[in-house]
GROMACS .gro file of C-alpha atoms in nm:
model
  435
    1MET     CA    1   4.136   4.830   3.570
    2ILE     CA    2   4.418   4.578   3.529
    3ARG     CA    3   4.549   4.770   3.227
    4LEU     CA    4   4.551   5.093   3.426
    5PHE     CA    5   4.742   4.922   3.707
    6LEU     CA    6   5.004   4.786   3.464
    7LEU     CA    7   5.039   5.128   3.304
    8CYS     CA    8   5.107   5.287   3.643
    9LEU     CA    9   5.377   5.030   3.703
   10CYS     CA   10   5.541   5.097   3.367
   11VAL     CA   11   5.549   5.478   3.391
   12PRO     CA   12   5.826   5.495   3.657
   13PHE     CA   13   6.026   5.240   3.459
   14PHE     CA   14   6.019   5.442   3.137
   15ALA     CA   15   6.077   5.769   3.321
   16SER     CA   16   6.389   5.633   3.486
   17GLU     CA   17   6.545   5.567   3.146
   18PHE     CA   18   6.586   5.941   3.090
   19GLU     CA   19   6.870   6.070   3.304
   20ASN     CA   20   6.852   6.427   3.433
   21LEU     CA   21   7.176   6.599   3.337
   22SER     CA   22   7.324   6.925   3.454
   23LEU     CA   23   7.577   7.100   3.231
   24GLU     CA   24   7.858   7.002   3.469
   25THR     CA   25   7.758   6.636   3.436
   26CYS     CA   26   7.749   6.664   3.057
   27ILE     CA   27   8.099   6.812   3.054
   28GLN     CA   28   8.228   6.539   3.284
   29LYS     CA   29   8.080   6.266   3.064
   30ALA     CA   30   8.205   6.430   2.743
   31ARG     CA   31   8.564   6.446   2.869
   32VAL     CA   32   8.559   6.077   2.959
   33TYR     CA   33   8.370   5.964   2.648
   34TYR     CA   34   8.569   6.171   2.396
   35PRO     CA   35   8.814   5.942   2.206
   36LEU     CA   36   9.113   6.164   2.284
   37HIS     CA   37   9.071   6.086   2.656
   38LYS     CA   38   9.223   5.743   2.594
   39ASN     CA   39   9.551   5.912   2.502
   40THR     CA   40   9.615   5.999   2.867
   41ALA     CA   41   9.659   5.632   2.960
   42LEU     CA   42   9.850   5.562   2.639
   43LEU     CA   43  10.092   5.847   2.708
   44GLU     CA   44  10.157   5.710   3.057
   45GLN     CA   45  10.234   5.368   2.911
   46ALA     CA   46  10.460   5.524   2.649
   47LEU     CA   47  10.650   5.714   2.921
   48ASN     CA   48  10.709   5.396   3.121
   49LEU     CA   49  10.840   5.220   2.811
   50SER     CA   50  11.072   5.511   2.731
   51LEU     CA   51  11.210   5.518   3.085
   52ASP     CA   52  11.262   5.142   3.081
   53LYS     CA   53  11.452   5.180   2.756
   54ILE     CA   54  11.679   5.448   2.907
   55ASN     CA   55  11.739   5.233   3.216
   56LEU     CA   56  11.885   4.970   2.985
   57THR     CA   57  12.176   5.212   2.934
   58PHE     CA   58  12.336   5.069   3.250
   59VAL     CA   59  12.282   4.707   3.151
   60PRO     CA   60  12.602   4.531   3.031
   61ARG     CA   61  12.627   4.551   2.652
   62LEU     CA   62  12.746   4.261   2.445
   63LYS     CA   63  12.897   4.338   2.105
   64PHE     CA   64  13.043   4.109   1.838
   65THR     CA   65  13.290   4.236   1.578
   66GLY     CA   66  13.484   4.079   1.297
   67LYS     CA   67  13.713   4.186   1.016
   68PHE     CA   68  13.897   4.035   0.721
   69THR     CA   69  14.173   4.245   0.558
   70HIS     CA   70  14.461   4.231   0.314
   71GLN     CA   71  14.748   4.482   0.335
   72ASN     CA   72  15.053   4.549   0.121
   73GLU     CA   73  15.300   4.567   0.412
   74VAL     CA   74  15.339   4.395   0.750
   75THR     CA   75  15.571   4.433   1.048
   76ASP     CA   76  15.887   4.227   0.996
   77ALA     CA   77  16.122   4.149   1.289
   78ARG     CA   78  16.418   4.088   1.057
   79PHE     CA   79  16.500   4.459   1.053
   80LEU     CA   80  16.599   4.406   1.419
   81GLY     CA   81  16.859   4.151   1.312
   82VAL     CA   82  16.644   3.844   1.373
   83SER     CA   83  16.765   3.585   1.121
   84SER     CA   84  16.641   3.259   1.274
   85PRO     CA   85  16.530   3.006   1.013
   86LEU     CA   86  16.227   2.938   1.238
   87TYR     CA   87  16.107   3.296   1.211
   88GLU     CA   88  15.810   3.344   0.984
   89PRO     CA   89  15.673   3.690   0.898
   90ILE     CA   90  15.300   3.743   0.960
   91ASP     CA   91  15.060   3.713   0.669
   92LYS     CA   92  14.946   4.012   0.472
   93THR     CA   93  14.599   3.861   0.473
   94GLN     CA   94  14.457   3.890   0.825
   95TYR     CA   95  14.130   3.821   1.006
   96GLN     CA   96  13.989   3.863   1.352
   97VAL     CA   97  13.664   3.797   1.542
   98ALA     CA   98  13.597   3.931   1.891
   99ALA     CA   99  13.327   3.969   2.154
  100GLU     CA  100  13.313   4.267   2.389
  101LEU     CA  101  13.116   4.310   2.711
  102SER     CA  102  13.102   4.670   2.838
  103LEU     CA  103  12.935   4.845   3.130
  104PRO     CA  104  12.893   5.225   3.162
  105ILE     CA  105  13.043   5.363   3.482
  106ILE     CA  106  13.023   5.740   3.429
  107ASP     CA  107  12.784   5.885   3.169
  108SER     CA  108  12.799   6.243   3.308
  109GLY     CA  109  12.423   6.255   3.363
  110SER     CA  110  12.326   6.172   3.006
  111ALA     CA  111  12.080   5.900   3.112
  112TRP     CA  112  11.934   6.122   3.383
  113ALA     CA  113  11.893   6.410   3.137
  114ASN     CA  114  11.730   6.176   2.885
  115LYS     CA  115  11.483   6.061   3.149
  116ALA     CA  116  11.406   6.419   3.247
  117LEU     CA  117  11.348   6.510   2.883
  118GLN     CA  118  11.117   6.213   2.831
  119ARG     CA  119  10.916   6.310   3.138
  120ALA     CA  120  10.901   6.672   3.026
  121SER     CA  121  10.794   6.580   2.671
  122ASN     CA  122  10.533   6.340   2.808
  123ALA     CA  123  10.398   6.609   3.041
  124VAL     CA  124  10.368   6.848   2.744
  125SER     CA  125  10.177   6.582   2.547
  126LYS     CA  126   9.940   6.527   2.839
  127ALA     CA  127   9.887   6.901   2.872
  128SER     CA  128   9.808   6.914   2.501
  129VAL     CA  129   9.542   6.646   2.554
  130GLN     CA  130   9.395   6.856   2.837
  131ASN     CA  131   9.382   7.154   2.600
  132GLU     CA  132   9.189   6.952   2.344
  133LEU     CA  133   8.949   6.818   2.608
  134TYR     CA  134   8.901   7.176   2.727
  135LYS     CA  135   8.789   7.269   2.375
  136VAL     CA  136   8.537   6.983   2.383
  137GLN     CA  137   8.377   7.156   2.683
  138GLU     CA  138   8.300   7.454   2.456
  139SER     CA  139   8.112   7.227   2.215
  140VAL     CA  140   7.915   7.075   2.504
  141ILE     CA  141   7.818   7.418   2.637
  142ASN     CA  142   7.699   7.533   2.292
  143ALA     CA  143   7.497   7.216   2.230
  144PHE     CA  144   7.350   7.221   2.583
  145PHE     CA  145   7.219   7.577   2.567
  146SER     CA  146   7.109   7.544   2.204
  147SER     CA  147   6.890   7.254   2.311
  148LEU     CA  148   6.751   7.454   2.605
  149LEU     CA  149   6.683   7.755   2.382
  150PHE     CA  150   6.495   7.556   2.118
  151ASP     CA  151   6.303   7.373   2.390
  152GLU     CA  152   6.193   7.703   2.544
  153GLN     CA  153   6.097   7.840   2.204
  154LEU     CA  154   5.896   7.524   2.137
  155LYS     CA  155   5.703   7.579   2.461
  156GLN     CA  156   5.620   7.936   2.362
  157ASN     CA  157   5.532   7.819   2.012
  158GLU     CA  158   5.295   7.558   2.154
  159ILE     CA  159   5.117   7.824   2.362
  160TYR     CA  160   5.097   8.045   2.054
  161ILE     CA  161   4.950   7.763   1.844
  162ASN     CA  162   4.691   7.685   2.113
  163ASP     CA  163   4.587   8.051   2.130
  164LEU     CA  164   4.562   8.072   1.751
  165GLN     CA  165   4.367   7.747   1.741
  166LYS     CA  166   4.112   7.892   1.986
  167ASP     CA  167   4.090   8.212   1.782
  168TYR     CA  168   4.049   8.009   1.464
  169GLU     CA  169   3.767   7.798   1.608
  170ASN     CA  170   3.597   8.107   1.748
  171MET     CA  171   3.629   8.289   1.415
  172LEU     CA  172   3.506   7.985   1.222
  173SER     CA  173   3.201   7.966   1.448
  174ARG     CA  174   3.133   8.337   1.396
  175TYR     CA  175   3.170   8.290   1.020
  176LYS     CA  176   2.920   8.005   1.021
  177ASN     CA  177   2.682   8.225   1.218
  178GLY     CA  178   2.726   8.498   0.961
  179VAL     CA  179   2.893   8.753   1.186
  180ALA     CA  180   3.248   8.724   1.048
  181LEU     CA  181   3.409   8.730   0.705
  182LYS     CA  182   3.570   8.426   0.543
  183ASP     CA  183   3.880   8.639   0.490
  184ASN     CA  184   3.926   8.667   0.867
  185VAL     CA  185   3.909   8.290   0.905
  186ASP     CA  186   4.164   8.241   0.628
  187LYS     CA  187   4.413   8.488   0.776
  188ILE     CA  188   4.404   8.321   1.117
  189SER     CA  189   4.437   7.986   0.941
  190ILE     CA  190   4.748   8.110   0.756
  191GLU     CA  191   4.897   8.238   1.083
  192LEU     CA  192   4.825   7.900   1.242
  193LEU     CA  193   4.996   7.715   0.956
  194ASN     CA  194   5.299   7.945   0.983
  195ALA     CA  195   5.321   7.875   1.356
  196LYS     CA  196   5.309   7.500   1.288
  197GLN     CA  197   5.588   7.538   1.033
  198ASP     CA  198   5.792   7.725   1.293
  199LYS     CA  199   5.727   7.441   1.536
  200GLN     CA  200   5.859   7.186   1.288
  201ASN     CA  201   6.170   7.395   1.224
  202LEU     CA  202   6.234   7.447   1.596
  203GLN     CA  203   6.191   7.076   1.664
  204SER     CA  204   6.439   6.996   1.389
  205GLN     CA  205   6.693   7.240   1.534
  206LYS     CA  206   6.641   7.097   1.882
  207ASP     CA  207   6.693   6.743   1.750
  208ILE     CA  208   7.021   6.852   1.589
  209ALA     CA  209   7.140   7.008   1.917
  210ASN     CA  210   7.036   6.700   2.116
  211ASP     CA  211   7.203   6.467   1.867
  212THR     CA  212   7.526   6.669   1.888
  213LEU     CA  213   7.516   6.659   2.268
  214SER     CA  214   7.431   6.289   2.265
  215ARG     CA  215   7.733   6.208   2.050
  216LEU     CA  216   7.958   6.417   2.274
  217ILE     CA  217   7.850   6.262   2.605
  218GLY     CA  218   7.772   5.908   2.487
  219LEU     CA  219   7.409   5.906   2.609
  220LYS     CA  220   7.102   5.871   2.393
  221ASP     CA  221   6.810   5.956   2.624
  222PHE     CA  222   6.836   6.239   2.876
  223ASN     CA  223   6.665   6.543   3.021
  224LEU     CA  224   6.857   6.867   3.063
  225GLU     CA  225   6.845   7.062   3.388
  226ILE     CA  226   6.810   7.437   3.347
  227PRO     CA  227   7.065   7.618   3.567
  228SER     CA  228   6.927   7.842   3.841
  229PHE     CA  229   6.888   8.198   3.717
  230GLU     CA  230   6.937   8.348   4.065
  231ASN     CA  231   7.250   8.142   4.129
  232CYS     CA  232   7.393   8.256   3.797
  233LYS     CA  233   7.327   8.620   3.889
  234GLU     CA  234   7.521   8.573   4.213
  235GLU     CA  235   7.805   8.405   4.025
  236LEU     CA  236   7.820   8.696   3.780
  237PHE     CA  237   7.891   8.945   4.060
  238LYS     CA  238   8.151   8.708   4.204
  239PHE     CA  239   8.326   8.678   3.867
  240GLU     CA  240   8.317   9.055   3.821
  241PHE     CA  241   8.475   9.112   4.164
  242ASP     CA  242   8.741   8.846   4.107
  243PHE     CA  243   8.825   8.986   3.763
  244GLU     CA  244   8.871   9.339   3.896
  245ASN     CA  245   9.091   9.228   4.187
  246SER     CA  246   9.278   8.919   4.063
  247ARG     CA  247   9.524   9.082   3.816
  248GLY     CA  248   9.511   8.779   3.588
  249ASN     CA  249   9.514   8.510   3.857
  250ILE     CA  250   9.151   8.439   3.776
  251PHE     CA  251   9.277   8.236   3.479
  252SER     CA  252   9.515   8.023   3.687
  253LYS     CA  253   9.305   7.708   3.634
  254ARG     CA  254   9.319   7.726   3.255
  255PRO     CA  255   9.500   7.424   3.104
  256GLU     CA  256   9.685   7.643   2.855
  257LEU     CA  257   9.894   7.788   3.138
  258ASP     CA  258  10.009   7.440   3.240
  259TYR     CA  259  10.094   7.377   2.877
  260PHE     CA  260  10.304   7.694   2.846
  261TYR     CA  261  10.488   7.622   3.173
  262LEU     CA  262  10.563   7.262   3.075
  263ARG     CA  263  10.690   7.367   2.732
  264LYS     CA  264  10.936   7.605   2.899
  265GLU     CA  265  11.045   7.325   3.130
  266GLU     CA  266  11.091   7.095   2.831
  267ALA     CA  267  11.317   7.351   2.662
  268GLN     CA  268  11.523   7.389   2.980
  269THR     CA  269  11.557   7.011   3.008
  270GLN     CA  270  11.673   6.994   2.647
  271LYS     CA  271  11.948   7.241   2.739
  272LYS     CA  272  12.069   7.013   3.020
  273LEU     CA  273  12.074   6.715   2.784
  274GLU     CA  274  12.287   6.904   2.533
  275LEU     CA  275  12.530   6.990   2.813
  276SER     CA  276  12.560   6.626   2.921
  277LYS     CA  277  12.662   6.528   2.566
  278SER     CA  278  12.974   6.744   2.604
  279LEU     CA  279  13.096   6.570   2.922
  280PRO     CA  280  13.325   6.265   2.953
  281TYR     CA  281  13.205   5.905   2.931
  282VAL     CA  282  13.376   5.614   3.109
  283ASP     CA  283  13.296   5.244   3.077
  284ALA     CA  284  13.454   4.917   3.187
  285PHE     CA  285  13.497   4.645   2.926
  286VAL     CA  286  13.631   4.299   2.865
  287GLN     CA  287  13.712   4.183   2.514
  288GLY     CA  288  13.802   3.837   2.397
  289GLY     CA  289  13.872   3.716   2.048
  290TYR     CA  290  14.049   3.496   1.801
  291GLY     CA  291  14.241   3.595   1.493
  292ASN     CA  292  14.552   3.596   1.279
  293PRO     CA  293  14.752   3.759   1.421
  294GLY     CA  294  14.646   3.786   1.785
  295LEU     CA  295  14.770   4.067   2.008
  296ASN     CA  296  15.132   3.972   1.933
  297MET     CA  297  15.177   4.143   1.599
  298LEU     CA  298  15.514   3.968   1.544
  299LYS     CA  299  15.375   3.619   1.579
  300ASN     CA  300  15.237   3.461   1.264
  301GLY     CA  301  14.940   3.228   1.296
  302THR     CA  302  14.605   3.224   1.470
  303ASP     CA  303  14.586   3.299   1.839
  304SER     CA  304  14.323   3.384   2.104
  305PHE     CA  305  14.338   3.697   2.314
  306TYR     CA  306  14.156   3.906   2.574
  307ILE     CA  307  14.167   4.265   2.700
  308VAL     CA  308  14.022   4.398   3.029
  309GLY     CA  309  14.018   4.764   3.126
  310LEU     CA  310  13.852   5.105   3.148
  311ARG     CA  311  13.774   5.322   2.848
  312PHE     CA  312  13.754   5.702   2.859
  313THR     CA  313  13.576   5.906   2.589
  314TRP     CA  314  13.528   6.282   2.569
  315ASP     CA  315  13.360   6.419   2.258
  316PHE     CA  316  13.405   6.796   2.215
  317SER     CA  317  13.210   6.823   1.889
  318ASN     CA  318  12.889   6.932   2.069
  319LEU     CA  319  13.072   7.234   2.209
  320TYR     CA  320  13.109   7.374   1.856
  321SER     CA  321  12.732   7.428   1.828
  322LYS     CA  322  12.659   7.499   2.197
  323TYR     CA  323  12.598   7.871   2.142
  324GLN     CA  324  12.357   7.808   1.854
  325GLN     CA  325  12.175   7.539   2.053
  326ASP     CA  326  12.138   7.765   2.357
  327GLU     CA  327  12.008   8.046   2.137
  328LEU     CA  328  11.752   7.814   1.977
  329ILE     CA  329  11.625   7.715   2.321
  330ARG     CA  330  11.614   8.078   2.434
  331LYS     CA  331  11.421   8.180   2.121
  332GLU     CA  332  11.174   7.896   2.179
  333GLN     CA  333  11.115   8.011   2.537
  334LEU     CA  334  11.057   8.367   2.414
  335GLN     CA  335  10.802   8.239   2.162
  336ILE     CA  336  10.622   8.050   2.437
  337GLY     CA  337  10.623   8.368   2.647
  338SER     CA  338  10.464   8.559   2.358
  339LEU     CA  339  10.191   8.295   2.327
  340GLU     CA  340  10.127   8.322   2.701
  341ASP     CA  341  10.094   8.701   2.678
  342GLU     CA  342   9.855   8.664   2.385
  343PHE     CA  343   9.650   8.414   2.586
  344TYR     CA  344   9.613   8.655   2.879
  345LEU     CA  345   9.518   8.943   2.649
  346ASN     CA  346   9.246   8.748   2.466
  347ALA     CA  347   9.114   8.591   2.786
  348LYS     CA  348   9.081   8.930   2.959
  349ILE     CA  349   8.905   9.081   2.656
  350SER     CA  350   8.660   8.789   2.636
  351LEU     CA  351   8.590   8.788   3.010
  352ASN     CA  352   8.532   9.163   3.025
  353SER     CA  353   8.302   9.147   2.722
  354ASN     CA  354   8.098   8.859   2.866
  355ILE     CA  355   8.059   9.026   3.205
  356LYS     CA  356   7.931   9.348   3.046
  357THR     CA  357   7.694   9.155   2.815
  358ALA     CA  358   7.556   8.954   3.107
  359LYS     CA  359   7.492   9.271   3.312
  360SER     CA  360   7.315   9.425   3.014
  361LEU     CA  361   7.096   9.116   2.978
  362ILE     CA  362   6.994   9.138   3.346
  363PHE     CA  363   6.871   9.492   3.284
  364GLN     CA  364   6.688   9.391   2.964
  365LEU     CA  365   6.524   9.096   3.139
  366SER     CA  366   6.395   9.325   3.412
  367GLN     CA  367   6.224   9.532   3.139
  368ASP     CA  368   6.094   9.228   2.949
  369ASP     CA  369   5.844   9.136   3.221
  370GLU     CA  370   5.691   9.483   3.202
  371ILE     CA  371   5.683   9.470   2.822
  372ILE     CA  372   5.510   9.130   2.823
  373ALA     CA  373   5.251   9.247   3.080
  374LEU     CA  374   5.174   9.558   2.872
  375GLN     CA  375   5.168   9.361   2.548
  376GLU     CA  376   4.923   9.113   2.701
  377LYS     CA  377   4.687   9.398   2.789
  378ILE     CA  378   4.715   9.527   2.433
  379VAL     CA  379   4.624   9.184   2.294
  380LEU     CA  380   4.319   9.157   2.521
  381ASN     CA  381   4.202   9.504   2.417
  382SER     CA  382   4.271   9.430   2.051
  383LYS     CA  383   4.075   9.108   2.070
  384ALA     CA  384   3.776   9.287   2.221
  385LYS     CA  385   3.795   9.559   1.955
  386PHE     CA  386   3.828   9.300   1.680
  387LEU     CA  387   3.528   9.103   1.802
  388ASN     CA  388   3.329   9.426   1.817
  389GLY     CA  389   3.431   9.505   1.460
  390VAL     CA  390   3.634   9.819   1.531
  391LEU     CA  391   3.977   9.661   1.460
  392SER     CA  392   4.094   9.479   1.148
  393ILE     CA  393   4.214   9.120   1.152
  394ASN     CA  394   4.559   9.235   1.037
  395ASP     CA  395   4.599   9.473   1.332
  396PHE     CA  396   4.475   9.209   1.573
  397LEU     CA  397   4.720   8.946   1.442
  398SER     CA  398   4.999   9.204   1.450
  399ASP     CA  399   4.937   9.264   1.822
  400VAL     CA  400   4.922   8.888   1.886
  401ASN     CA  401   5.254   8.843   1.705
  402GLN     CA  402   5.413   9.123   1.905
  403PHE     CA  403   5.302   8.954   2.226
  404TYR     CA  404   5.445   8.621   2.106
  405ILE     CA  405   5.772   8.787   1.999
  406ALA     CA  406   5.803   8.961   2.337
  407LYS     CA  407   5.777   8.627   2.518
  408LEU     CA  408   6.026   8.471   2.277
  409GLN     CA  409   6.267   8.759   2.335
  410ARG     CA  410   6.250   8.710   2.709
  411SER     CA  411   6.309   8.334   2.677
  412TYR     CA  412   6.600   8.396   2.443
  413ARG     CA  413   6.760   8.654   2.671
  414GLN     CA  414   6.726   8.432   2.976
  415ILE     CA  415   6.890   8.134   2.804
  416GLN     CA  416   7.152   8.367   2.656
  417PHE     CA  417   7.229   8.500   3.005
  418LEU     CA  418   7.270   8.149   3.146
  419SER     CA  419   7.487   8.057   2.848
  420ILE     CA  420   7.714   8.359   2.901
  421ILE     CA  421   7.758   8.277   3.272
  422TYR     CA  422   7.874   7.930   3.175
  423GLN     CA  423   8.094   8.076   2.905
  424ILE     CA  424   8.256   8.280   3.182
  425LYS     CA  425   8.296   7.961   3.385
  426GLN     CA  426   8.462   7.811   3.081
  427LEU     CA  427   8.691   8.112   3.045
  428VAL     CA  428   8.817   8.077   3.403
  429ASN     CA  429   8.781   7.695   3.403
  430GLU     CA  430   8.571   7.715   3.717
  431TRP     CA  431   8.494   7.342   3.720
  432ASN     CA  432   8.865   7.256   3.684
  433LEU     CA  433   8.800   6.900   3.565
  434ARG     CA  434   9.106   6.676   3.533
  435ASN     CA  435   9.026   6.352   3.347
   0.00000   0.00000   0.00000
């Protein structure tokens, strides 16, 4: 009695270890657990570092320079008529060290354009991560419904084995009583062994699907929730209506569209950066140094010096290749546009195909129930005929197999229908997860 009480206490504990998971929950967990998800935070950190680096453009810059030279000719004041005995020409060997502190005043938007480009490139990288995570959803859907399919087939297989086991025991009893042939017992035994082999194969396939799903979502023990068949039928009609009336807007939640848009924006930002490189640059600077000679080129000997002022720079070299650069950007945008058109074409073809397949499966499923009911009657009649000796064991087992296959077909079609509905959800990104 005490053992029974302890067992009752333990059952809820062990049952709670297995989490019930819907497909949506599996997808959510997979997106968070997948290693690539970490890149989102890393990209944000990288963007902040890049922007901080660009902000340093407006921090005063300290630069040290030095030179040591020898020249064959120097400026000589004696050609002006200076003939003082105290005059000494400057040395042909000269040196100078200097420090310069400069501060940009006008950069013509170069820093701003660089920041915009960094943000645009970072947004493209994040969109690329979303594309990869979107592909992970496809793997989760396949593993999820594969597991459900094999589980349903295992249930049907178990029923089939139980029925064969009863037939085997009944036939063995009849054989022992001398009213059945040993050959009949052996044939049912072979069919039973084949069914058990199928069970082992199905269990192996289910374990593979569960292991794949487990590795994708980061959970070891779980139970899968079968989506509602009626809800999926309603969603099918909704998707069909939206597809016929949306003119492509049904795909607006797909991450690829964000990616295409952001790539176009990145190209446009690159164009603005190239333009800023062709505009003037002004900075303020102060320079101090020590050398021989100093600023007075007619005075021999070492001397200190300083210079304070504004410096203006305008580099026209980028204008030489402006046309080519603009054309490259335009060609890139055209390529992105072609990829976008290809995306819409393939998405529409896939969605239309899935909707038609799902509608066909609904019709087939409506016929499957009638087929199974008729096949069950045939099996019952065949069994009675077989037991009365007017039907061979081969014909009886053939009818039993047909009944088993009919039930398997219905299970397969139902899971296939659910899978297609969720493939449609995937096509239109109905869940629109953003992790």
